Coordinates of C-alpha atoms in Angstrom, one line a residue:
Chain A
X692 CA 87.6 92.4 71.2
X693 CA 88.8 94.4 74.1
X694 CA 88.5 97.7 72.3
X695 CA 84.9 97.0 71.5
X696 CA 83.7 95.7 74.8
X697 CA 85.6 98.1 77.1
X698 CA 84.2 101.4 75.7
X699 CA 81.9 102.4 78.6
X700 CA 82.9 102.2 82.3
X701 CA 80.2 99.7 83.1
X702 CA 81.1 97.6 80.2
X703 CA 84.7 97.7 81.3
X704 CA 83.8 96.4 84.7
X705 CA 81.9 93.5 83.2
X706 CA 84.7 92.9 80.8
X707 CA 87.2 93.0 83.7
X708 CA 85.3 90.3 85.6
X709 CA 85.3 88.0 82.7
X710 CA 88.9 88.8 81.9
X711 CA 90.0 88.1 85.4
X712 CA 89.0 84.4 85.0
X713 CA 91.1 84.2 81.9
X714 CA 94.0 85.9 83.4
X715 CA 94.1 84.1 86.7
X716 CA 96.2 81.0 85.6
X717 CA 98.7 83.3 83.9
X718 CA 99.1 85.5 87.0
X719 CA 99.7 82.5 89.2
X720 CA 102.5 81.4 87.0
X721 CA 104.1 84.8 86.8
X722 CA 103.9 85.3 90.6
X723 CA 105.9 82.1 91.4
X724 CA 109.4 83.6 91.2
X725 CA 108.1 86.6 93.2
X726 CA 107.0 84.3 96.0
X727 CA 110.3 82.5 96.1
X728 CA 112.3 85.6 96.5
X729 CA 110.9 87.8 99.2
X730 CA 109.2 89.8 96.5
X731 CA 109.9 92.3 93.8
X732 CA 110.6 95.8 95.1
X733 CA 109.3 98.5 92.8
X734 CA 111.6 101.1 91.3
X735 CA 110.0 103.9 93.3
X736 CA 110.3 101.9 96.5
X737 CA 114.0 101.2 95.9
X738 CA 114.8 104.8 94.7
X739 CA 113.0 106.8 97.4
X740 CA 115.6 105.6 99.8
X741 CA 118.2 107.5 97.9
X742 CA 116.4 110.9 98.4
X743 CA 117.7 111.4 101.9
X744 CA 121.1 112.2 100.4
X745 CA 120.4 112.9 96.8
X746 CA 117.2 114.9 97.1
X747 CA 113.6 114.2 96.3
X748 CA 113.5 112.4 92.9
X749 CA 117.3 112.8 92.7
X750 CA 117.4 116.6 92.5
X751 CA 120.1 117.4 95.1
X752 CA 119.7 120.4 97.4
X753 CA 123.5 120.6 97.6
X754 CA 126.4 120.9 97.8
X755 CA 128.7 117.9 98.0
X756 CA 125.8 115.6 96.9
X757 CA 125.3 115.3 93.2
X758 CA 122.0 115.6 91.4
X759 CA 121.4 112.2 89.8
X760 CA 117.9 112.9 88.2
X761 CA 117.9 112.9 84.4
X762 CA 121.3 111.2 84.1
X763 CA 121.9 108.7 81.3
X764 CA 120.6 105.3 82.4
X765 CA 123.6 103.4 81.1
X766 CA 125.9 105.7 82.9
X767 CA 124.0 105.3 86.2
X768 CA 124.0 101.5 85.9
X769 CA 127.8 101.5 85.2
X770 CA 128.6 103.7 88.2
X771 CA 126.3 101.9 90.6
X772 CA 127.6 98.5 89.5
X773 CA 131.2 99.8 89.8
X774 CA 130.5 100.9 93.4
X775 CA 129.0 97.5 94.2
X776 CA 132.0 95.7 92.9
X777 CA 134.4 98.1 94.5
X778 CA 135.8 99.1 91.1
X779 CA 135.0 102.8 91.8
X780 CA 136.3 104.1 95.1
X781 CA 133.8 105.7 97.4
X782 CA 133.3 106.7 101.0
X783 CA 129.8 105.2 101.4
X784 CA 128.3 104.3 98.1
X785 CA 130.0 100.9 97.9
X786 CA 128.6 99.9 101.3
X787 CA 125.1 100.8 100.1
X788 CA 125.1 99.4 96.6
X789 CA 126.2 95.9 97.9
X790 CA 122.7 95.6 99.2
X791 CA 121.1 95.5 95.8
X792 CA 120.8 92.9 93.0
X793 CA 121.8 93.8 89.4
X794 CA 118.1 94.0 88.4
X795 CA 117.4 96.3 91.3
X796 CA 120.3 98.6 90.2
X797 CA 118.8 98.7 86.7
X798 CA 115.4 99.7 88.2
X799 CA 117.0 102.4 90.3
X800 CA 118.9 103.7 87.3
X801 CA 115.8 103.8 85.1
X802 CA 113.8 105.6 87.9
X803 CA 116.4 108.4 88.1
X804 CA 117.1 108.6 84.3
X805 CA 113.3 109.2 83.8
X806 CA 113.3 112.1 86.3
X807 CA 113.9 115.7 85.0
X808 CA 117.3 117.2 85.4
X809 CA 117.3 120.2 87.8
X810 CA 120.2 122.7 87.5
X811 CA 121.4 124.6 90.6
X812 CA 120.1 128.1 91.0
X813 CA 122.7 130.4 92.7
X814 CA 125.2 133.0 91.7
X815 CA 128.5 131.8 90.5
X816 CA 131.9 133.6 90.4
X817 CA 131.9 134.8 86.7
X818 CA 135.7 135.2 86.5
X819 CA 136.3 131.7 87.8
X820 CA 133.7 130.3 85.4
X821 CA 135.4 132.1 82.5
X822 CA 138.8 130.5 83.4
X823 CA 137.0 127.2 83.7
X824 CA 135.5 127.5 80.2
X825 CA 139.0 127.9 78.7
X826 CA 140.2 124.7 80.4
X827 CA 137.0 122.9 79.4
X828 CA 137.2 123.9 75.7
X829 CA 140.8 122.8 75.6
X830 CA 140.7 119.5 77.5
X831 CA 137.1 118.3 78.3
X832 CA 134.7 119.3 75.5
X833 CA 135.6 116.3 73.3
X834 CA 133.8 114.0 75.8
X835 CA 131.7 116.4 77.9
X836 CA 130.2 118.0 74.8
X837 CA 128.1 121.2 74.6
X838 CA 129.5 122.8 77.7
X839 CA 128.9 119.6 79.8
X840 CA 125.3 119.3 78.7
X841 CA 125.9 116.2 76.6
X842 CA 125.9 112.8 78.2
X843 CA 126.2 109.2 77.3
X844 CA 127.1 105.9 79.0
X845 CA 130.7 107.1 79.7
X846 CA 130.2 110.8 80.4
X847 CA 127.8 112.2 83.0
X848 CA 126.0 115.5 82.5
X849 CA 128.0 118.3 84.3
X850 CA 126.2 121.5 83.3
X851 CA 124.2 122.8 86.2
X852 CA 125.7 120.2 88.6
X853 CA 126.7 121.3 92.1
X854 CA 130.2 122.8 91.8
X855 CA 131.4 121.5 95.2
X856 CA 130.5 118.0 94.2
X857 CA 132.5 118.3 90.9
X858 CA 135.4 119.7 92.9
X859 CA 135.4 116.8 95.4
X860 CA 135.0 114.2 92.6
X861 CA 137.9 115.6 90.6
X862 CA 140.1 116.0 93.8
X863 CA 139.2 112.4 94.8
X864 CA 140.1 111.0 91.4
X865 CA 143.4 112.9 91.4
X866 CA 144.2 111.8 95.0
X867 CA 143.4 108.1 94.1
X868 CA 146.0 108.1 91.3
X869 CA 146.3 104.6 89.9
X870 CA 142.9 103.3 91.0
X871 CA 141.1 106.1 89.1
X872 CA 143.3 106.1 86.0
X873 CA 141.3 103.4 84.3
X874 CA 138.4 105.8 83.9
X875 CA 138.0 107.8 80.7
X876 CA 139.6 111.2 80.9
X877 CA 141.4 110.4 84.2
X878 CA 144.9 111.1 82.8
X879 CA 143.7 114.6 82.2
X880 CA 142.3 114.9 85.7
X881 CA 145.7 113.8 87.2
X882 CA 147.5 116.9 85.9
X883 CA 144.9 119.5 87.1
X884 CA 146.0 122.1 89.6
X885 CA 143.8 123.0 92.6
X886 CA 142.9 126.4 91.0
X887 CA 142.0 124.7 87.7
X888 CA 139.7 122.2 89.5
X889 CA 138.0 125.1 91.2
X890 CA 137.6 127.0 88.0
X891 CA 136.1 124.0 86.2
X892 CA 133.6 123.4 89.1
X893 CA 132.4 127.0 88.8
X894 CA 132.2 126.7 85.0
X895 CA 130.1 123.6 85.0
X896 CA 127.7 124.9 87.7
X897 CA 127.3 128.1 85.7
X898 CA 126.1 126.2 82.6
X899 CA 122.3 125.4 82.9
Chain B
X886 CA 112.0 93.1 87.7
X887 CA 113.6 91.3 84.8
X888 CA 113.0 92.7 81.3
X889 CA 110.9 89.8 80.0
X890 CA 108.5 90.1 82.9
X891 CA 108.3 93.9 82.5
X892 CA 107.5 93.5 78.8
X893 CA 104.9 90.9 79.7
X894 CA 103.2 93.1 82.3
X895 CA 103.4 96.1 80.0
X896 CA 101.6 94.3 77.2
X897 CA 99.1 92.8 79.6
X898 CA 98.4 96.3 81.0
X899 CA 97.8 97.7 77.5
X900 CA 95.7 94.7 76.4
X901 CA 93.5 94.9 79.4
X902 CA 92.9 98.6 78.8
X903 CA 91.8 99.4 82.3
X904 CA 93.2 96.3 83.8
X905 CA 91.5 93.2 85.0
X906 CA 94.1 92.2 87.6
X907 CA 93.7 95.3 89.7
X908 CA 95.6 93.8 92.6
X909 CA 98.6 93.0 90.5
X910 CA 98.8 95.9 88.2
X911 CA 97.6 98.8 90.3
X912 CA 94.2 100.5 90.2
X913 CA 93.6 102.3 86.9
X914 CA 93.2 106.1 87.2
X915 CA 89.5 105.9 86.2
X916 CA 88.7 103.6 89.2
X917 CA 90.8 105.7 91.6
X918 CA 89.0 108.9 90.6
X919 CA 85.6 107.3 91.5
X920 CA 86.8 106.3 95.1
X921 CA 85.8 108.9 97.7
X922 CA 89.0 110.7 98.9
X923 CA 90.3 108.9 102.0
X924 CA 91.5 111.0 104.9
X925 CA 95.0 110.3 106.3
X926 CA 96.0 112.1 109.4
X927 CA 99.7 112.2 110.2
X928 CA 100.7 113.2 113.8
X929 CA 104.2 114.6 114.3
X930 CA 106.1 116.7 111.8
X931 CA 109.6 115.5 112.2
X932 CA 112.0 113.2 110.3
X933 CA 109.3 110.5 109.9
X934 CA 106.0 112.4 109.8
X935 CA 106.9 115.2 107.4
X936 CA 108.1 112.6 105.0
X937 CA 105.1 110.3 105.3
X938 CA 102.8 113.3 104.6
X939 CA 104.7 114.4 101.6
X940 CA 105.2 110.9 100.0
X941 CA 101.5 110.1 100.6
X942 CA 100.6 113.1 98.4
X943 CA 103.3 112.0 95.9
X944 CA 101.9 108.4 95.8
X945 CA 98.3 109.5 95.4
X946 CA 97.5 113.2 95.0
X947 CA 93.8 112.5 95.5
X948 CA 94.3 111.7 99.2
X949 CA 93.3 114.2 101.8
X950 CA 96.4 114.5 104.0
X951 CA 96.5 116.4 107.3
X952 CA 99.7 116.9 109.2
X953 CA 99.2 117.8 112.9
X954 CA 102.3 119.2 114.7
X955 CA 102.3 121.0 118.0
X956 CA 105.2 123.4 117.2
X957 CA 105.0 126.1 114.5
X958 CA 108.6 125.3 113.5
X959 CA 110.7 122.2 113.6
X960 CA 114.2 122.1 115.1
X961 CA 116.5 119.3 113.8
X962 CA 118.2 117.0 116.3
X963 CA 120.7 115.8 113.7
X964 CA 123.6 118.3 113.6
X965 CA 122.5 120.0 116.8
X966 CA 125.6 118.8 118.6
X967 CA 127.4 121.4 116.4
X968 CA 125.6 124.1 118.3
X969 CA 127.5 123.0 121.4
X970 CA 130.9 123.5 119.8
X971 CA 129.7 126.8 118.3
X972 CA 130.1 125.6 114.7
X973 CA 126.4 126.0 114.0
X974 CA 123.5 128.3 114.9
X975 CA 120.0 127.2 115.9
X976 CA 118.6 129.0 112.9
X977 CA 120.2 126.5 110.5
X978 CA 118.4 123.7 112.3
X979 CA 115.0 125.4 112.1
X980 CA 112.3 124.7 109.5
X981 CA 108.7 125.7 108.9
X982 CA 105.9 123.8 107.2
X983 CA 105.1 126.2 104.3
X984 CA 106.7 123.8 101.8
X985 CA 104.4 121.0 102.8
X986 CA 101.3 123.3 102.7
X987 CA 102.2 124.2 99.1
X988 CA 102.0 120.5 98.3
X989 CA 98.4 120.5 99.3
X990 CA 98.9 119.0 102.8
X991 CA 96.7 120.6 105.5
X992 CA 99.2 121.5 108.3
X993 CA 97.4 122.0 111.6
X994 CA 99.1 123.5 114.7
X995 CA 97.8 121.3 117.5
X996 CA 98.9 118.8 120.1
X997 CA 97.1 115.5 119.9
X998 CA 96.4 114.0 123.3
X999 CA 93.9 111.3 122.7
X1000 CA 93.3 108.6 120.0
X1001 CA 89.9 106.9 119.7
X1002 CA 90.5 103.9 117.5
X1003 CA 86.9 102.8 117.6
X1004 CA 85.5 106.1 116.2
X1005 CA 88.7 106.6 114.2
X1006 CA 89.5 110.1 115.4
X1007 CA 92.2 112.0 117.3
X1008 CA 91.6 114.8 119.7
X1009 CA 93.7 117.9 120.2
X1010 CA 94.6 119.5 123.6
X1011 CA 91.9 122.2 123.1
X1012 CA 89.2 119.6 122.1
X1013 CA 89.5 119.8 118.3
X1014 CA 88.5 116.5 116.6
X1015 CA 90.2 115.1 113.5
X1016 CA 88.6 112.1 111.8
X1017 CA 90.8 109.7 109.9
X1018 CA 90.5 106.6 107.7
X1019 CA 94.2 105.9 108.3
X1020 CA 96.3 107.4 111.1
X1021 CA 100.1 107.7 110.9
X1022 CA 102.0 108.5 114.1
X1023 CA 105.6 109.7 114.2
X1024 CA 105.5 110.8 117.8
X1025 CA 109.2 110.3 118.7
X1026 CA 110.5 109.5 122.2
X1027 CA 109.8 110.2 125.9
X1028 CA 112.2 110.0 128.8
X1029 CA 112.0 107.6 131.7
X1030 CA 113.6 109.4 134.7
X1031 CA 112.5 106.7 137.2
X1032 CA 115.7 104.7 137.0
X1033 CA 117.8 107.7 138.2
X1034 CA 117.0 108.8 141.7
X1035 CA 116.6 112.5 142.2
X1036 CA 116.1 113.2 138.4
X1037 CA 113.0 114.8 137.0
X1038 CA 111.6 116.6 134.0
X1039 CA 111.9 119.9 135.9
X1040 CA 115.6 119.3 136.6
X1041 CA 116.2 118.5 132.9
X1042 CA 114.6 121.8 131.9
X1043 CA 116.5 123.9 134.5
X1044 CA 119.8 122.3 135.5
X1045 CA 120.7 119.0 133.8
X1046 CA 119.6 119.3 130.2
X1047 CA 119.4 116.1 128.1
X1048 CA 119.3 118.2 124.9
X1049 CA 118.0 115.1 123.2
X1050 CA 115.2 117.0 121.6
X1051 CA 116.9 120.0 120.0
X1052 CA 115.7 123.3 121.3
X1053 CA 115.9 125.3 124.5
X1054 CA 117.9 122.6 126.3
X1055 CA 120.5 122.6 123.5
X1056 CA 121.0 126.3 124.2
X1057 CA 121.0 125.8 128.0
X1058 CA 123.8 123.2 127.7
X1059 CA 125.7 125.6 125.4
X1060 CA 125.4 128.4 128.0
X1061 CA 126.5 126.0 130.8
X1062 CA 129.6 125.1 128.8
X1063 CA 130.4 128.8 128.2
X1064 CA 130.1 129.5 132.0
X1065 CA 132.2 126.5 133.0
X1066 CA 135.7 127.3 134.4
X1067 CA 138.8 126.1 132.5
X1068 CA 139.8 122.9 134.2
X1069 CA 136.2 121.9 134.8
X1070 CA 134.5 118.6 134.1
X1071 CA 131.5 118.2 131.7
X1072 CA 129.8 114.8 132.3
X1073 CA 127.7 113.1 129.7
X1074 CA 125.5 110.4 131.0
X1075 CA 124.8 108.0 128.2
X1076 CA 121.6 105.9 128.2
X1077 CA 121.0 102.2 127.9
X1078 CA 119.9 100.6 124.5
X1079 CA 117.7 101.2 122.7
X1080 CA 117.7 105.0 122.3
X1081 CA 117.4 107.8 119.8
X1082 CA 120.6 108.3 117.7
X1083 CA 123.0 105.6 118.9
X1084 CA 126.2 107.5 117.9
X1085 CA 124.8 110.8 119.3
X1086 CA 126.3 110.9 122.8
X1087 CA 129.8 110.1 121.4
X1088 CA 129.6 112.7 118.7
X1089 CA 128.5 115.1 121.3
X1090 CA 131.6 114.4 123.4
X1091 CA 133.7 115.3 120.4
X1092 CA 131.8 118.5 119.7
X1093 CA 132.1 119.6 123.3
X1094 CA 135.8 118.8 123.3
X1095 CA 136.2 120.8 120.1
X1096 CA 134.8 123.9 122.0
X1097 CA 136.8 123.2 125.2
X1098 CA 140.1 122.6 123.3
X1099 CA 139.9 126.1 121.9
X1100 CA 138.6 127.9 125.0
X1101 CA 139.2 125.8 128.1
X1102 CA 141.9 123.3 127.2
X1103 CA 142.5 122.1 130.8
X1104 CA 138.9 120.7 131.0
X1105 CA 137.6 117.2 130.7
X1106 CA 134.7 115.4 129.1
X1107 CA 133.6 112.3 131.0
X1108 CA 131.1 109.9 129.5
X1109 CA 129.4 107.7 132.1
X1110 CA 127.7 104.9 130.2
X1111 CA 124.9 102.4 131.0
X1112 CA 126.5 100.2 128.3
X1113 CA 129.8 98.4 127.7
X1114 CA 129.9 99.1 124.0
X1115 CA 128.6 101.7 121.6
X1116 CA 128.0 102.6 117.9
X1117 CA 131.1 103.2 115.7
X1118 CA 133.2 102.7 119.0
X1119 CA 136.6 102.1 117.4
X1120 CA 136.3 105.0 115.0
X1121 CA 135.1 107.4 117.8
X1122 CA 137.9 106.4 120.2
X1123 CA 140.6 106.8 117.6
X1124 CA 139.3 110.2 116.6
X1125 CA 139.0 111.4 120.2
X1126 CA 142.6 110.5 120.8
X1127 CA 143.8 112.1 117.5
X1128 CA 142.1 115.4 118.0
X1129 CA 141.6 115.8 121.7
X1130 CA 144.3 113.7 123.4
X1131 CA 143.1 112.6 126.8
X1132 CA 140.3 115.2 127.1
X1133 CA 137.5 112.6 126.6
X1134 CA 137.2 109.7 128.9
X1135 CA 134.6 106.9 128.6
X1136 CA 133.6 104.9 131.6
X1137 CA 131.6 101.8 130.6
X1138 CA 129.0 100.2 132.9
X1139 CA 131.5 97.4 133.7
X1140 CA 133.9 100.0 135.1
X1141 CA 131.1 101.7 137.2
X1142 CA 129.7 104.0 134.5
X1143 CA 126.1 103.2 135.2
X1144 CA 124.5 106.1 137.0
X1145 CA 121.9 105.3 139.7
X1146 CA 121.2 108.7 141.3
X1147 CA 121.9 112.4 141.0
X1148 CA 122.4 115.0 143.8
X1149 CA 121.7 118.5 142.4
X1150 CA 123.1 120.3 145.4
X1151 CA 126.6 118.8 145.3
X1152 CA 126.5 118.3 141.4
X1153 CA 127.2 114.6 142.1
X1154 CA 126.4 111.6 140.0
X1155 CA 126.0 108.4 142.1
X1156 CA 127.5 105.4 140.3
X1157 CA 127.3 101.7 141.1
X1158 CA 130.9 101.7 142.5
X1159 CA 131.8 105.4 143.1
X1160 CA 130.4 108.9 142.9
X1161 CA 131.5 111.5 140.3
X1162 CA 131.4 115.3 140.6
X1163 CA 131.0 117.5 137.6
X1164 CA 130.6 121.2 136.7
X1165 CA 128.2 120.6 133.8
X1166 CA 126.0 117.5 133.7
X1167 CA 124.3 116.4 130.4
X1168 CA 122.1 113.6 131.6
X1169 CA 120.6 111.7 128.7
X1170 CA 117.8 109.5 130.3
X1171 CA 116.6 106.1 129.3
X1172 CA 114.0 106.3 126.6
X1173 CA 110.7 104.8 125.4
X1174 CA 108.0 105.8 122.9
X1175 CA 106.4 109.2 123.2
X1176 CA 103.6 109.8 125.8
X1177 CA 100.9 109.8 123.0
X1178 CA 101.8 106.2 122.1
X1179 CA 102.2 105.1 125.8
X1180 CA 98.9 106.7 126.9
X1181 CA 96.9 105.3 124.0
X1182 CA 97.7 101.6 124.3
X1183 CA 100.2 101.5 121.4
X1184 CA 103.2 100.2 123.3
X1185 CA 104.1 96.7 124.5
X1186 CA 106.1 95.7 127.7
X1187 CA 109.3 97.1 126.1
X1188 CA 107.8 100.6 126.1
X1189 CA 108.0 100.8 122.3
X1190 CA 105.4 100.3 119.6
X1191 CA 105.1 96.8 117.9
X1192 CA 104.2 97.1 114.2
X1193 CA 103.9 95.0 111.1
X1194 CA 107.3 95.7 109.8
X1195 CA 106.2 95.6 106.1
X1196 CA 103.6 98.4 106.5
X1197 CA 104.3 99.9 110.0
X1198 CA 100.6 99.3 111.0
X1199 CA 100.3 98.8 114.7
X1200 CA 99.8 95.2 115.8
X1201 CA 97.7 96.5 118.6
X1202 CA 95.3 98.7 116.7
X1203 CA 94.3 98.4 113.0
X1204 CA 94.5 101.5 110.8
X1205 CA 97.1 103.2 113.1
X1206 CA 100.6 103.2 111.7
X1207 CA 103.7 104.1 113.8
X1208 CA 107.0 105.1 112.3
X1209 CA 110.3 106.6 113.5
X1210 CA 112.0 106.3 116.9
X1211 CA 108.8 105.1 118.6
X1212 CA 108.4 102.0 116.5
X1213 CA 110.0 98.6 116.9
X1214 CA 111.6 98.3 113.5
X1215 CA 113.8 95.1 113.6
X1216 CA 117.4 95.8 112.8
X1217 CA 117.0 99.5 112.0
X1218 CA 118.5 102.0 114.5
X1219 CA 116.5 104.9 115.9
X1220 CA 117.8 107.6 113.6
X1221 CA 116.6 110.4 111.4
X1222 CA 117.4 108.5 108.2
X1223 CA 115.6 105.4 109.5
X1224 CA 112.5 107.5 110.1
X1225 CA 112.7 109.0 106.6
X1226 CA 113.0 105.6 105.1
X1227 CA 110.2 104.2 107.2
X1228 CA 108.0 107.2 106.4
X1229 CA 108.2 106.4 102.7
X1230 CA 107.6 102.7 103.1
X1231 CA 104.6 103.5 105.3
X1232 CA 103.2 106.1 102.9
X1233 CA 103.3 103.7 100.0
X1234 CA 101.7 100.9 102.1
X1235 CA 98.9 103.3 103.3
X1236 CA 98.3 104.5 99.7
X1237 CA 98.2 100.9 98.5
X1238 CA 95.7 99.9 101.2
X1239 CA 93.4 102.8 100.4
X1240 CA 93.5 101.9 96.7
X1241 CA 92.8 98.2 97.4
X1242 CA 96.3 97.1 96.4
X1243 CA 98.5 94.6 98.3
X1244 CA 101.2 96.1 100.6
X1245 CA 104.3 96.8 98.5
X1246 CA 107.5 94.9 99.1
X1247 CA 109.5 97.3 101.2
X1248 CA 113.1 98.6 101.0
X1249 CA 114.8 100.5 103.7
X1250 CA 118.1 102.3 104.2
X1251 CA 119.9 104.1 107.1
X1252 CA 122.8 106.5 106.8
X1253 CA 124.3 108.3 109.8
X1254 CA 127.2 110.7 109.8
X1255 CA 129.0 111.9 112.8
X1256 CA 131.3 115.0 112.8
X1257 CA 134.1 114.6 115.2
X1258 CA 136.2 117.6 114.2
X1259 CA 135.9 120.2 111.4
X1260 CA 137.8 118.0 109.0
X1261 CA 136.9 114.5 110.4
X1262 CA 133.7 112.8 109.6
X1263 CA 132.7 109.1 109.9
X1264 CA 129.6 107.3 108.8
X1265 CA 127.6 104.1 109.2
X1266 CA 125.2 102.8 106.6
X1267 CA 122.7 100.0 106.6
X1268 CA 120.6 98.4 103.8
X1269 CA 117.6 96.5 105.0
X1270 CA 114.9 94.1 103.7
X1271 CA 112.0 92.2 105.0
X1272 CA 112.6 88.5 105.8
X1273 CA 110.0 86.4 107.6
X1274 CA 108.2 89.6 108.7
X1275 CA 111.3 91.1 110.3
X1276 CA 113.4 94.0 109.0
X1277 CA 116.9 92.5 108.7
X1278 CA 120.2 93.8 107.3
X1279 CA 121.1 92.7 103.8
X1280 CA 124.1 90.5 104.2
X1281 CA 127.4 92.0 102.9
X1282 CA 126.0 95.5 102.7
X1283 CA 126.3 98.5 105.0
X1284 CA 128.9 99.0 107.7
X1285 CA 131.3 101.7 108.9
X1286 CA 133.8 104.1 107.4
X1287 CA 137.2 102.4 107.0
X1288 CA 139.3 102.4 110.1
X1289 CA 142.4 103.3 108.1
X1290 CA 140.8 106.0 105.9
X1291 CA 143.1 108.8 104.9
X1292 CA 142.7 112.5 105.9
X1293 CA 141.2 113.4 102.5
X1294 CA 138.4 110.8 103.0
X1295 CA 137.7 112.0 106.6
X1296 CA 137.4 115.6 105.4
X1297 CA 135.1 114.7 102.5
X1298 CA 132.8 112.8 104.9
X1299 CA 132.3 116.1 106.8
X1300 CA 131.1 117.6 103.5
X1301 CA 128.9 114.6 102.9
X1302 CA 127.5 114.9 106.4
X1303 CA 126.5 118.5 105.6
X1304 CA 125.1 117.5 102.2
X1305 CA 123.2 114.7 103.9
X1306 CA 121.6 117.3 106.2
X1307 CA 120.7 119.7 103.4
X1308 CA 119.1 117.0 101.3
X1309 CA 117.2 115.1 104.1
X1310 CA 115.7 118.3 105.4
X1311 CA 114.8 119.5 101.8
X1312 CA 113.2 116.0 101.3
X1313 CA 111.1 116.8 104.4
X1314 CA 110.2 120.4 104.0
X1315 CA 110.2 121.4 100.3

């Protein structure tokens, strides 16, 4: 019925008017939970507040702040929920994520997962990146497949990520010891030397 | 939104094929394209205005967006305290508007002096007229020197810089510190609430002490305060002690820190109880909304702009929106990140109003970093929501860096402060 009556623009307007009468009772019902809470905040409304630190649409301008655009949705939900519940140590993210419901966290994760990944664009120390690749192939490739381009609910994309962020993340995990050990691959992070962390950071940033 | 409701709306949207419930589902593209392009004028290209202009274009590329800014370049106030210590150059704080032009925003170099809400136009200093359907002001602050006898705009420019708008006064204060003898006193006069950047005077004390500790270690930094408490106080006082010993001293109002007058000839600050002499005086005056807002009937008795806190539309004049430091925004502090967050909420509200949609339910965040030494950063965060028409903090969220954080965390917070700066300025200008 709709397909046939909504072909022209004028017909659509007429059709819309009659449809509105039909839809009204349905909409009143579906708005009730909205009115009880202070309202549903859109994914864009929620996610734009992240851009001040993580860049417009989650593509970070550097260097300690990670790009979050194009990451696996399940991974983002897990990380943000872990921040909220204080299961993942942080300087500031725990304080922020406690301000959002689980539904809002899912909306934020969807918003960024749907945005395009943007790799960094700057020259990298080739020698350090080469050393990083050796470490990566030996100890990291099994989860962070395809040179860190692969990702899933447990492993974030690393290729093209800001090196300084990767360095701080690895150093922080190593410094936390026990509280980080529960995470996949953490026992391998614990034994990394400073120079190895630096090399890995250069390697991942060099992979686009 | 829960999944079942999303599915329901999704199927409804497809079935309606052009959408009957325009208000609920958003105007379909075909209707939007038929609407004559609305004109939105944004005045002030800083942390609020640049963002409002950019996110308006992102929300609805069909809008005609004009950004009017009196300066050809923007100088960031956040991180400008690092110029005082010598850790940063002014160049790294300076941005142009080419990135916003590339997004299709008309960037006009003009100073708006008059708003005519009846005719819906603003007038520039030289007489140029800009018509609007919706006007967004992000005008910033102005200074009220009247509470300090002997103080004036001229003295601020020549002798007692506030350096509370980054630019020539920042460099003047830096030169004064360089010229100060070892063993001298630098006085910071901190303003009463509310004011731009609540942690700013106390971060500044640390950055000045950082410079003095290397070059003039016998000197003192005295803070004379109109208040008895300040933002992140415990974290600041612990860091001052840790890095600078007794160099920084804070005199609250209750101990005579409130300054009532200044004598330029003897370099003396007149307090309620006693007078204080100093070699360098950084007097940060009491503040109110910028002259543009004051002179055009957009402020209330408080000196700030009352707004609908869901949309930032003025409660005094319809179709005029005010964001950033000038606005009365409930629990949000007057900060760059607040202005950024408000700019986005306002842009989405203005785009919705133009497209005949209801005002969106808002979400706001604030994040402020302070750098107290090259390896010591602290932060405050706030997550806000609208409750009963007021912006309030979400209970249980936000707060300060841990008082007992280890050295690794403090050092990483400096890197995050710099990353914050890179991203928030890229969000504004690219």
